[in-house]
Amino acid sequence: MKPSTWLDRFAFGPVAAVRPWLLLKATLLLLAVDVWHTHLGPAWRYGAAGFNVAHFGWMDGAFPMPTREAYVAMLVGVGVGAIVTALMARPPRPLLVLVTFLYTWGWSCSMHDSYQHHYLISLILFGFCFFPRLDSTQLFGTVGEAPVARPEGERPRGKKTGAQVAAKASTSSVAGSAVLAALPHGVVPRVYSVGYAMVTSVVAIVYAFTAISKSEVEWRDGDALRNITRDGTVIPDVMSLAHAVGMSDETLFWLMGHSVIGVQIACALGYLLASARDGESTAEERTLLRGQLEALHADRVRITIALVVIPIACLVAGRIVGVLPALVLFVVATGVALPRSFHRFCFAPFGRPGGQAILAAIALLNALSFHIGAEYIGLQIGWFSYYMLVLALIALTPAHWLSALAMALTAPFRRVRAPFLSRWPISGPVLGIVAAIVAVASGSAVDIPGAYQCSILIALASFAAGLSAMVRPDLGAERTRGVIAALVAMLVLYASFTMGGERYDYYRFAGGDFRRRHEYPAALEAYREADRYAPEGEGRAAQIHQMEQLIESGAP
């Protein structure tokens, strides 16, 4: 049944299926990196001195007091669960609910976590729990491996004749058309998702609230921006440009303060209407985009050169001739190399034309400029800007751009092949054992209390999933992919924790806390661990020596 009222169209209206599919995967992958890089360092504070205050009073009695071991285990579980959910063909809803619960408990269990955007991430994850479980083959069909027609008498090896090359090109073109014809719902399929409307509505409320908060006199007059930018010292390029056109500092900060309000309002309106932007798929749209995608397929070599080879060459040239000449070279060379089919596809009409498309474009530009500007200024807001950039690029970008990109990226995974498990049923348990071994080894190598215990649980779950893949052949492929995803997640966990400085931060912060509370033996142990992982020139030898002296002297 199609939505009838405006409220039904807003909450349950058709949206391009690639939006929730891509938004879920991109956000979860970003979440995994976020929790491992920004939450681990201060994890030592949880349960310190047996004191804790939760964000909500009822949690103090409903949950046990958080400890650093439980908090680190939560970080490992959330990161691994997020990667597994993102990499699986059909995201398992129970695992997504578990990730949402653990992440929400992680920030709400203690006032140590004071980042406001963690509320928003939890609401977005909650909306994800109502997203449709989409597989890329449902969106874009399967890629068939059409046999290449060989002329009579052709030898399988050696130099190809002109007829052979022409036959291969013809077959490739036919295969590309066959792939497009196999799409079950058209080039840009639609889906009904109340979860997507929940996510975009929450983001719209956040921007609207920000616009209201920025209407205060201190912000509109530019005083707040003066403090944030240290009188413009952190934005020297902007200040230089303003001075070059004869603008005073007072005028610049006044304009910046007022313009932010307009930016927030534009973003709020864009997200408010985002769930109703795409509309129903029409026959005219499908015919138009199908022909244009076939043209893109024919020009794929030129497009690859323009979008891959030329940018790399310009980056190299930039180090030789400078940034500005390299930028000019990039613009000119890309404009010449890109074929007409690419430009026609980019500006093709899609979805509901008119005001909504224009508003979405305005909101996209405002969101990108605002959050890139926030990173340029250096605001201490964690990874909030990256989440909002991902949301803007997926929710406000034309959906046929996203679909074309997703079709190209998922093509290797959508090829028709014989089921892996039907040939080797033992592969599930074998992969489960390998994943379990890697999980235990990675958790042990991380060398942070709580990580090893969580890795044991992940190892058991991986082995059980691998074993069930052989017991339940109907679910074998899906569960085997989950085991492979867990294996990849634990390898990423190992690389993330061992290559960064998070372990060093964890142990040196813990040592400082123990020292302030006169727990010198615990401080000595923590400093020794920190010294093992300290970057060059930042060893803890002085602190270790000080703790040893205090312990020997019997200092209280």
Coordinates of C-alpha atoms in Angstrom, one line a residue:
M1 CA 0.0 0.0 0.0
K2 CA 1.4 3.4 -1.0
P3 CA 1.5 6.3 1.5
S4 CA -1.6 8.5 1.1
T5 CA -1.3 11.4 3.6
W6 CA 1.6 13.8 3.9
L7 CA 2.6 12.3 7.2
D8 CA 2.7 8.8 5.6
R9 CA 4.8 10.1 2.8
F10 CA 7.2 11.8 5.2
A11 CA 7.6 8.7 7.5
F12 CA 7.0 5.9 5.1
G13 CA 7.6 7.5 1.7
P14 CA 9.8 5.8 -0.9
V15 CA 13.5 6.7 -0.7
A16 CA 16.4 5.5 -2.8
A17 CA 17.4 2.2 -1.4
V18 CA 21.1 3.0 -1.7
R19 CA 20.8 5.8 1.0
P20 CA 19.9 3.6 4.0
W21 CA 22.1 0.8 2.6
L22 CA 25.2 3.0 2.3
L23 CA 24.5 5.1 5.4
L24 CA 24.4 2.1 7.7
K25 CA 27.7 0.6 6.4
A26 CA 29.6 3.9 6.3
T27 CA 28.5 5.0 9.7
L28 CA 29.3 1.7 11.4
L29 CA 32.8 1.5 9.9
L30 CA 33.4 5.1 11.1
L31 CA 32.0 4.2 14.5
A32 CA 34.5 1.3 15.0
V33 CA 37.5 3.5 14.3
D34 CA 36.0 6.3 16.4
V35 CA 35.6 4.2 19.6
W36 CA 39.0 2.7 19.3
H37 CA 40.9 5.9 18.8
T38 CA 39.0 8.5 20.9
H39 CA 37.6 6.4 23.8
L40 CA 40.5 4.2 24.8
G41 CA 42.9 6.7 26.2
P42 CA 40.6 7.9 29.0
A43 CA 39.2 4.5 29.8
W44 CA 41.3 4.3 32.9
R45 CA 39.0 6.7 34.7
Y46 CA 36.1 4.3 34.8
G47 CA 35.7 2.9 38.3
A48 CA 38.7 4.9 39.7
A49 CA 38.6 5.2 43.5
G50 CA 35.3 3.4 43.5
F51 CA 33.3 6.5 42.5
N52 CA 31.0 7.1 39.6
V53 CA 28.0 9.2 38.5
A54 CA 25.9 8.1 35.6
H55 CA 24.2 10.4 33.1
F56 CA 20.8 9.2 34.4
G57 CA 20.1 8.7 38.1
W58 CA 18.2 5.4 37.6
M59 CA 21.3 3.8 36.1
D60 CA 23.3 4.0 39.3
G61 CA 21.0 1.4 40.8
A62 CA 20.1 -0.6 37.7
F63 CA 23.6 -1.3 36.5
P64 CA 26.8 -2.2 38.5
M65 CA 29.4 0.5 38.7
P66 CA 31.5 0.5 35.5
T67 CA 35.1 -0.6 35.6
R68 CA 37.9 0.1 33.2
E69 CA 37.9 -3.6 32.2
A70 CA 34.2 -3.5 31.4
Y71 CA 34.6 -0.3 29.5
V72 CA 37.5 -1.5 27.4
A73 CA 35.5 -4.7 26.7
M74 CA 32.6 -2.6 25.5
L75 CA 34.9 -0.7 23.2
V76 CA 36.2 -3.9 21.6
G77 CA 32.7 -5.4 21.4
V78 CA 31.2 -2.2 19.8
G79 CA 34.0 -1.9 17.2
V80 CA 34.1 -5.6 16.2
G81 CA 30.2 -5.7 16.1
A82 CA 30.0 -2.6 14.0
I83 CA 32.5 -3.9 11.4
V84 CA 30.8 -7.3 11.3
T85 CA 27.4 -5.7 10.8
A86 CA 28.8 -3.4 8.1
L87 CA 30.6 -6.1 6.1
M88 CA 27.8 -8.7 6.1
A89 CA 25.5 -8.9 3.1
R90 CA 22.4 -8.6 5.2
P91 CA 23.1 -6.8 8.5
P92 CA 22.0 -9.0 11.4
R93 CA 19.4 -7.0 13.3
P94 CA 20.2 -8.6 16.8
L95 CA 23.9 -7.7 16.4
L96 CA 22.9 -4.1 15.5
V97 CA 20.7 -3.9 18.5
L98 CA 23.6 -5.2 20.7
V99 CA 26.0 -2.6 19.2
T100 CA 23.4 0.2 19.9
F101 CA 22.9 -1.0 23.5
L102 CA 26.6 -1.3 24.3
Y103 CA 27.5 2.0 22.8
T104 CA 24.7 3.8 24.6
W105 CA 25.7 2.2 27.9
G106 CA 29.3 3.2 27.2
W107 CA 28.7 6.9 27.3
S108 CA 25.7 7.0 29.6
C109 CA 27.1 4.9 32.4
S110 CA 29.4 7.7 33.6
M111 CA 29.7 11.5 33.5
H112 CA 33.4 10.9 32.4
D113 CA 32.0 10.9 28.9
S114 CA 30.7 14.5 28.3
Y115 CA 30.6 14.7 24.5
Q116 CA 27.1 15.8 23.5
H117 CA 27.3 14.2 20.1
H118 CA 27.2 10.7 21.6
Y119 CA 23.5 11.2 22.3
L120 CA 23.1 11.8 18.6
I121 CA 25.0 8.7 17.6
S122 CA 22.9 6.6 19.8
L123 CA 19.7 8.0 18.3
I124 CA 21.1 7.3 14.8
L125 CA 22.0 3.7 15.8
F126 CA 18.5 3.3 17.2
G127 CA 17.1 4.4 13.8
F128 CA 19.4 1.9 12.1
C129 CA 17.7 -0.9 14.0
F130 CA 14.6 -0.2 11.9
F131 CA 16.5 0.0 8.5
P132 CA 15.6 -2.7 6.0
R133 CA 18.0 -5.6 5.7
L134 CA 19.3 -4.9 2.2
D135 CA 21.7 -7.0 0.2
S136 CA 23.6 -5.4 -2.7
T137 CA 22.2 -8.0 -5.1
Q138 CA 18.7 -6.9 -4.2
L139 CA 19.6 -3.4 -5.1
F140 CA 21.7 -3.9 -8.2
G141 CA 21.2 -7.5 -9.3
T142 CA 23.9 -10.1 -10.0
V143 CA 26.8 -9.7 -12.4
G144 CA 26.8 -12.7 -14.7
E145 CA 30.0 -14.1 -16.1
A146 CA 29.0 -14.3 -19.8
P147 CA 31.2 -16.6 -21.8
V148 CA 33.4 -14.9 -24.4
A149 CA 32.5 -16.0 -28.0
R150 CA 35.6 -17.2 -29.6
P151 CA 35.9 -17.3 -33.4
E152 CA 36.4 -20.6 -35.0
G153 CA 40.0 -21.8 -34.9
E154 CA 41.0 -19.3 -32.2
R155 CA 43.9 -20.4 -30.1
P156 CA 43.5 -19.9 -26.4
R157 CA 46.9 -18.2 -26.0
G158 CA 49.0 -15.9 -28.0
K159 CA 48.4 -12.6 -29.7
K160 CA 44.7 -11.7 -30.2
T161 CA 43.5 -11.0 -33.7
G162 CA 41.4 -8.0 -34.6
A163 CA 38.3 -10.2 -34.8
Q164 CA 39.0 -11.6 -31.3
V165 CA 39.3 -8.1 -29.8
A166 CA 36.1 -7.0 -31.5
A167 CA 34.3 -10.1 -30.2
K168 CA 35.5 -9.5 -26.7
A169 CA 34.5 -5.8 -26.8
S170 CA 31.0 -6.8 -28.1
T171 CA 30.6 -9.4 -25.4
S172 CA 31.6 -6.9 -22.7
S173 CA 29.1 -4.4 -24.0
V174 CA 26.3 -7.1 -24.1
A175 CA 27.3 -8.2 -20.5
G176 CA 27.1 -4.6 -19.3
S177 CA 23.6 -4.2 -20.8
A178 CA 22.6 -7.5 -19.4
V179 CA 23.6 -6.4 -15.9
L180 CA 21.5 -3.3 -16.2
A181 CA 18.5 -5.3 -17.6
A182 CA 18.8 -7.6 -14.6
L183 CA 18.2 -4.9 -12.0
P184 CA 15.0 -5.9 -10.2
H185 CA 13.7 -2.3 -9.4
G186 CA 15.4 -0.1 -12.0
V187 CA 18.7 1.7 -11.9
V188 CA 17.8 3.5 -8.6
P189 CA 15.5 1.2 -6.6
R190 CA 13.3 2.6 -3.9
V191 CA 12.5 1.2 -0.5
Y192 CA 10.1 2.2 2.3
S193 CA 12.0 2.8 5.6
V194 CA 10.6 4.5 8.7
G195 CA 14.1 4.2 10.2
Y196 CA 15.6 6.4 7.6
A197 CA 12.9 9.1 8.3
M198 CA 13.8 8.8 12.0
V199 CA 17.5 9.4 11.3
T200 CA 17.0 12.4 9.0
S201 CA 14.4 13.9 11.4
V202 CA 16.8 13.7 14.4
V203 CA 19.5 15.4 12.4
A204 CA 17.1 18.1 11.3
I205 CA 16.2 18.7 15.0
V206 CA 19.9 19.0 15.9
Y207 CA 20.5 21.6 13.3
A208 CA 17.4 23.5 14.3
F209 CA 18.4 23.5 17.9
T210 CA 21.9 24.7 17.0
A211 CA 20.4 27.6 15.0
I212 CA 18.3 28.6 18.0
S213 CA 21.4 28.4 20.3
K214 CA 23.4 30.5 17.9
S215 CA 20.8 33.3 18.0
E216 CA 22.3 34.6 21.3
V217 CA 23.8 38.1 21.2
E218 CA 27.3 36.9 22.1
W219 CA 27.4 34.6 19.1
R220 CA 25.7 37.0 16.6
D221 CA 28.1 39.8 17.5
G222 CA 31.1 37.5 16.9
D223 CA 32.5 37.5 20.4
A224 CA 32.1 33.7 20.7
L225 CA 33.9 33.1 17.4
R226 CA 36.7 35.5 18.6
N227 CA 37.3 33.3 21.6
I228 CA 37.1 30.0 19.6
T229 CA 39.5 31.3 16.9
R230 CA 41.8 33.1 19.4
D231 CA 41.1 36.4 17.7
G232 CA 41.6 34.8 14.3
T233 CA 45.0 33.3 14.9
V234 CA 43.8 29.8 14.1
I235 CA 42.3 30.9 10.8
P236 CA 45.1 33.0 9.2
D237 CA 44.0 32.4 5.6
V238 CA 40.5 33.7 6.3
M239 CA 41.8 36.8 8.1
S240 CA 44.3 37.5 5.3
L241 CA 41.5 37.3 2.7
A242 CA 39.2 39.6 4.7
H243 CA 42.0 42.2 5.1
A244 CA 42.8 41.9 1.4
V245 CA 39.3 43.1 0.5
G246 CA 39.3 45.8 3.1
M247 CA 37.1 44.1 5.7
S248 CA 37.8 44.8 9.4
D249 CA 38.0 42.1 12.0
E250 CA 34.8 43.3 13.7
T251 CA 32.8 43.1 10.4
L252 CA 34.3 39.6 9.6
F253 CA 33.3 38.1 12.9
W254 CA 29.9 39.8 12.8
L255 CA 29.3 38.2 9.3
M256 CA 30.5 34.8 10.4
G257 CA 28.3 34.9 13.5
H258 CA 25.2 35.7 11.6
S259 CA 25.9 33.4 8.7
V260 CA 26.2 30.4 10.9
I261 CA 22.5 30.8 11.8
G262 CA 21.5 30.7 8.2
V263 CA 23.7 27.7 7.6
Q264 CA 22.0 25.7 10.4
I265 CA 18.5 26.7 9.2
A266 CA 19.3 25.6 5.6
C267 CA 20.7 22.2 6.8
A268 CA 17.7 21.7 9.1
L269 CA 15.3 22.2 6.2
G270 CA 17.3 20.0 3.9
Y271 CA 17.2 17.1 6.4
L272 CA 13.6 17.7 7.3
L273 CA 12.5 17.0 3.7
A274 CA 15.3 14.4 3.0
S275 CA 13.0 11.4 3.5
A276 CA 10.4 12.7 1.1
R277 CA 12.9 13.9 -1.6
D278 CA 13.2 10.9 -3.9
G279 CA 9.6 10.0 -4.6
E280 CA 8.4 7.0 -6.7
S281 CA 10.5 5.6 -9.4
T282 CA 9.1 6.4 -12.9
A283 CA 9.4 4.7 -16.2
E284 CA 10.9 7.8 -17.8
E285 CA 13.6 8.0 -15.1
R286 CA 14.5 4.3 -15.4
T287 CA 14.8 4.6 -19.2
L288 CA 16.9 7.8 -19.0
L289 CA 19.3 6.5 -16.4
R290 CA 19.6 3.1 -18.0
G291 CA 20.8 4.7 -21.3
Q292 CA 23.2 7.0 -19.5
L293 CA 24.7 4.2 -17.4
E294 CA 25.3 2.2 -20.6
A295 CA 27.1 5.3 -22.0
L296 CA 29.2 5.5 -18.8
H297 CA 30.1 1.8 -19.2
A298 CA 31.3 2.4 -22.7
D299 CA 33.4 5.4 -21.6
R300 CA 34.8 3.7 -18.4
V301 CA 38.4 3.9 -19.5
R302 CA 38.3 7.7 -20.0
I303 CA 36.5 8.1 -16.7
T304 CA 39.0 6.0 -14.8
I305 CA 41.8 8.1 -16.3
A306 CA 40.1 11.3 -15.3
L307 CA 39.1 10.4 -11.8
V308 CA 42.1 8.2 -10.8
V309 CA 45.2 8.7 -12.9
I310 CA 45.0 12.5 -13.3
P311 CA 44.4 13.3 -9.6
I312 CA 47.4 11.1 -8.7
A313 CA 49.6 12.8 -11.3
C314 CA 48.4 16.3 -10.1
L315 CA 49.3 15.4 -6.5
V316 CA 52.8 14.5 -7.6
A317 CA 53.0 17.7 -9.7
G318 CA 51.9 19.7 -6.7
R319 CA 55.0 18.9 -4.8
I320 CA 57.1 20.1 -7.8
V321 CA 55.3 23.2 -9.2
G322 CA 53.2 24.2 -6.2
V323 CA 49.6 23.8 -5.1
L324 CA 48.0 26.5 -7.3
P325 CA 49.5 25.4 -10.7
A326 CA 48.7 21.8 -9.8
L327 CA 45.1 22.7 -9.0
V328 CA 44.7 24.6 -12.4
L329 CA 46.3 21.6 -14.1
F330 CA 43.8 19.2 -12.4
V331 CA 40.8 21.3 -13.4
V332 CA 41.8 21.6 -17.0
A333 CA 43.0 18.0 -17.5
T334 CA 39.9 16.5 -15.8
G335 CA 37.6 18.7 -17.8
V336 CA 39.2 17.6 -21.1
A337 CA 39.4 13.9 -20.1
L338 CA 35.9 13.4 -18.8
P339 CA 33.5 12.4 -21.6
R340 CA 30.1 14.0 -22.3
S341 CA 28.4 10.9 -20.9
F342 CA 29.7 11.7 -17.4
H343 CA 28.4 15.2 -17.5
R344 CA 25.0 14.2 -18.8
F345 CA 24.7 11.6 -16.0
C346 CA 25.8 14.0 -13.3
F347 CA 23.1 16.6 -14.3
A348 CA 20.4 14.1 -15.1
P349 CA 17.0 14.9 -13.6
F350 CA 16.2 12.4 -10.8
G351 CA 13.4 12.0 -8.3
R352 CA 11.2 15.0 -7.5
P353 CA 12.5 18.0 -9.4
G354 CA 12.2 21.6 -8.4
G355 CA 12.3 23.0 -4.9
Q356 CA 13.3 19.9 -3.0
A357 CA 16.3 19.2 -5.2
I358 CA 17.5 22.8 -5.0
L359 CA 17.0 22.8 -1.2
A360 CA 19.0 19.6 -0.8
A361 CA 21.8 21.0 -2.9
I362 CA 21.9 24.2 -0.7
A363 CA 21.8 22.1 2.5
L364 CA 24.6 19.9 1.2
L365 CA 26.9 22.8 0.4
N366 CA 26.1 24.4 3.7
A367 CA 26.7 21.2 5.7
L368 CA 30.0 20.5 3.9
S369 CA 31.3 24.1 4.4
F370 CA 30.3 24.2 8.1
H371 CA 31.8 20.9 9.2
I372 CA 34.9 21.2 7.1
G373 CA 35.3 24.7 8.6
A374 CA 34.9 23.2 12.1
E375 CA 37.8 20.9 11.5
Y376 CA 39.8 23.8 10.0
I377 CA 39.2 25.9 13.1
G378 CA 40.2 22.9 15.2
L379 CA 37.2 22.5 17.5
Q380 CA 37.6 19.8 20.1
I381 CA 34.5 17.9 19.2
G382 CA 35.9 14.4 18.6
W383 CA 34.8 12.8 15.3
F384 CA 31.4 14.6 15.2
S385 CA 32.3 16.5 12.0
Y386 CA 33.1 13.2 10.2
Y387 CA 29.7 11.7 11.1
M388 CA 27.9 14.8 9.8
L389 CA 29.9 14.8 6.6
V390 CA 29.0 11.2 5.9
L391 CA 25.3 11.9 6.6
A392 CA 25.4 14.9 4.3
L393 CA 27.1 13.1 1.4
I394 CA 24.6 10.2 1.6
A395 CA 21.3 11.9 2.5
L396 CA 21.6 15.1 0.4
T397 CA 23.6 13.9 -2.7
P398 CA 21.6 12.9 -5.8
A399 CA 20.8 9.2 -5.4
H400 CA 21.8 8.2 -9.0
W401 CA 25.4 9.3 -8.2
L402 CA 25.4 7.1 -5.1
S403 CA 23.8 4.2 -7.0
A404 CA 26.3 4.3 -9.8
L405 CA 29.2 4.4 -7.3
A406 CA 27.8 1.5 -5.2
M407 CA 27.1 -0.5 -8.4
A408 CA 30.7 -0.2 -9.4
L409 CA 32.2 -0.9 -5.9
T410 CA 30.0 -4.0 -5.3
A411 CA 30.3 -5.5 -8.8
P412 CA 33.1 -8.0 -7.7
F413 CA 30.9 -9.2 -4.8
R414 CA 27.8 -9.6 -7.0
R415 CA 29.2 -12.1 -9.5
V416 CA 27.4 -15.3 -10.0
R417 CA 29.5 -18.1 -8.6
A418 CA 28.9 -21.6 -7.2
P419 CA 28.1 -21.5 -3.5
F420 CA 31.3 -21.9 -1.6
L421 CA 29.9 -24.1 1.1
S422 CA 28.2 -26.5 -1.3
R423 CA 31.6 -27.5 -2.6
W424 CA 33.5 -27.5 0.8
P425 CA 31.1 -27.9 3.7
I426 CA 34.0 -28.1 6.1
S427 CA 35.0 -24.5 5.2
G428 CA 32.7 -23.0 7.8
P429 CA 34.2 -24.7 10.9
V430 CA 37.7 -24.2 9.5
L431 CA 37.2 -20.5 9.1
G432 CA 35.6 -20.4 12.5
I433 CA 38.7 -22.0 14.1
V434 CA 41.0 -19.6 12.2
A435 CA 38.8 -16.6 13.3
A436 CA 38.8 -17.8 16.9
I437 CA 42.6 -18.1 17.0
V438 CA 43.1 -14.7 15.4
A439 CA 40.6 -13.2 17.9
V440 CA 42.4 -14.6 21.0
A441 CA 45.8 -13.6 19.6
S442 CA 44.7 -10.1 18.8
G443 CA 43.0 -9.6 22.2
S444 CA 46.1 -10.8 23.9
A445 CA 48.4 -8.6 21.8
V446 CA 46.3 -5.5 22.6
D447 CA 47.5 -5.8 26.2
I448 CA 44.8 -3.7 27.9
P449 CA 42.7 -5.1 30.7
G450 CA 39.3 -6.1 29.3
A451 CA 40.3 -6.6 25.7
Y452 CA 41.4 -10.2 26.1
Q453 CA 38.3 -11.2 28.0
C454 CA 36.1 -9.7 25.2
S455 CA 38.2 -11.4 22.5
I456 CA 37.5 -14.8 24.2
L457 CA 33.7 -14.2 23.7
I458 CA 34.3 -13.1 20.1
A459 CA 36.3 -16.3 19.5
L460 CA 33.6 -18.5 20.9
A461 CA 30.9 -16.7 18.8
S462 CA 33.1 -17.0 15.6
F463 CA 33.6 -20.7 16.2
A464 CA 29.9 -21.3 16.9
A465 CA 28.9 -19.4 13.7
G466 CA 31.4 -21.4 11.6
L467 CA 30.2 -24.7 13.0
S468 CA 26.5 -23.7 12.5
A469 CA 27.3 -22.9 8.8
M470 CA 27.9 -26.7 8.3
V471 CA 24.9 -27.7 10.4
R472 CA 22.5 -25.2 8.6
P473 CA 23.4 -25.2 4.9
D474 CA 20.6 -22.8 4.2
L475 CA 22.3 -20.2 6.3
G476 CA 25.8 -21.3 5.5
A477 CA 26.9 -18.6 3.2
E478 CA 25.6 -15.8 5.4
R479 CA 27.2 -17.1 8.6
T480 CA 30.5 -17.9 6.8
R481 CA 30.6 -14.3 5.7
G482 CA 30.0 -13.2 9.3
V483 CA 32.9 -15.4 10.4
I484 CA 35.1 -13.8 7.7
A485 CA 33.9 -10.3 8.8
A486 CA 34.8 -11.1 12.4
L487 CA 38.3 -12.2 11.3
V488 CA 38.8 -9.0 9.4
A489 CA 37.5 -7.0 12.4
M490 CA 40.0 -8.5 14.8
L491 CA 42.8 -7.8 12.4
V492 CA 41.7 -4.2 12.2
L493 CA 41.5 -4.1 16.0
Y494 CA 45.1 -5.4 16.3
A495 CA 46.4 -2.8 13.7
S496 CA 44.4 0.0 15.3
F497 CA 45.6 -0.6 18.8
T498 CA 49.2 -1.5 18.1
M499 CA 49.9 1.2 15.5
G500 CA 48.4 4.2 17.3
G501 CA 49.3 5.8 20.6
E502 CA 46.1 4.9 22.5
R503 CA 47.7 2.2 24.7
Y504 CA 50.4 4.7 25.7
D505 CA 47.7 7.3 26.6
Y506 CA 45.8 4.7 28.6
Y507 CA 48.7 3.7 30.8
R508 CA 50.3 7.1 31.3
F509 CA 46.9 8.6 32.3
A510 CA 46.3 5.7 34.6
G511 CA 49.8 6.2 36.1
G512 CA 49.1 9.8 36.8
D513 CA 45.8 9.1 38.4
F514 CA 47.3 6.4 40.7
R515 CA 50.2 8.8 41.6
R516 CA 47.7 11.6 42.6
R517 CA 45.9 9.1 44.9
H518 CA 49.3 8.0 46.4
E519 CA 48.8 4.4 45.0
Y520 CA 52.5 4.2 44.1
P521 CA 52.8 0.5 43.3
A522 CA 49.9 0.7 40.9
A523 CA 51.3 3.9 39.4
L524 CA 54.7 2.2 38.9
E525 CA 53.2 -0.7 37.1
A526 CA 51.2 1.6 34.8
Y527 CA 54.2 3.8 34.0
R528 CA 56.2 0.7 33.1
E529 CA 53.5 -0.4 30.7
A530 CA 53.3 3.2 29.3
D531 CA 57.1 3.1 28.8
R532 CA 56.8 0.0 26.7
Y533 CA 54.5 1.7 24.2
A534 CA 55.8 5.3 24.4
P535 CA 56.7 7.1 21.2
E536 CA 60.3 8.0 20.7
G537 CA 61.3 10.8 23.1
E538 CA 58.3 10.4 25.4
G539 CA 59.4 7.6 27.7
R540 CA 58.3 7.4 31.3
A541 CA 61.8 6.7 32.8
A542 CA 61.6 9.7 35.1
Q543 CA 58.2 8.8 36.4
I544 CA 59.3 5.2 36.9
H545 CA 62.3 6.3 38.9
Q546 CA 60.2 8.7 41.0
M547 CA 57.7 5.9 41.9
E548 CA 60.5 3.5 42.8
Q549 CA 62.0 6.1 45.2
L550 CA 58.6 6.9 46.8
I551 CA 58.0 3.1 47.3
E552 CA 61.4 2.6 48.8
S553 CA 61.0 5.6 51.2
G554 CA 57.6 4.3 52.3
A555 CA 56.0 7.6 51.5
P556 CA 52.3 7.7 52.2

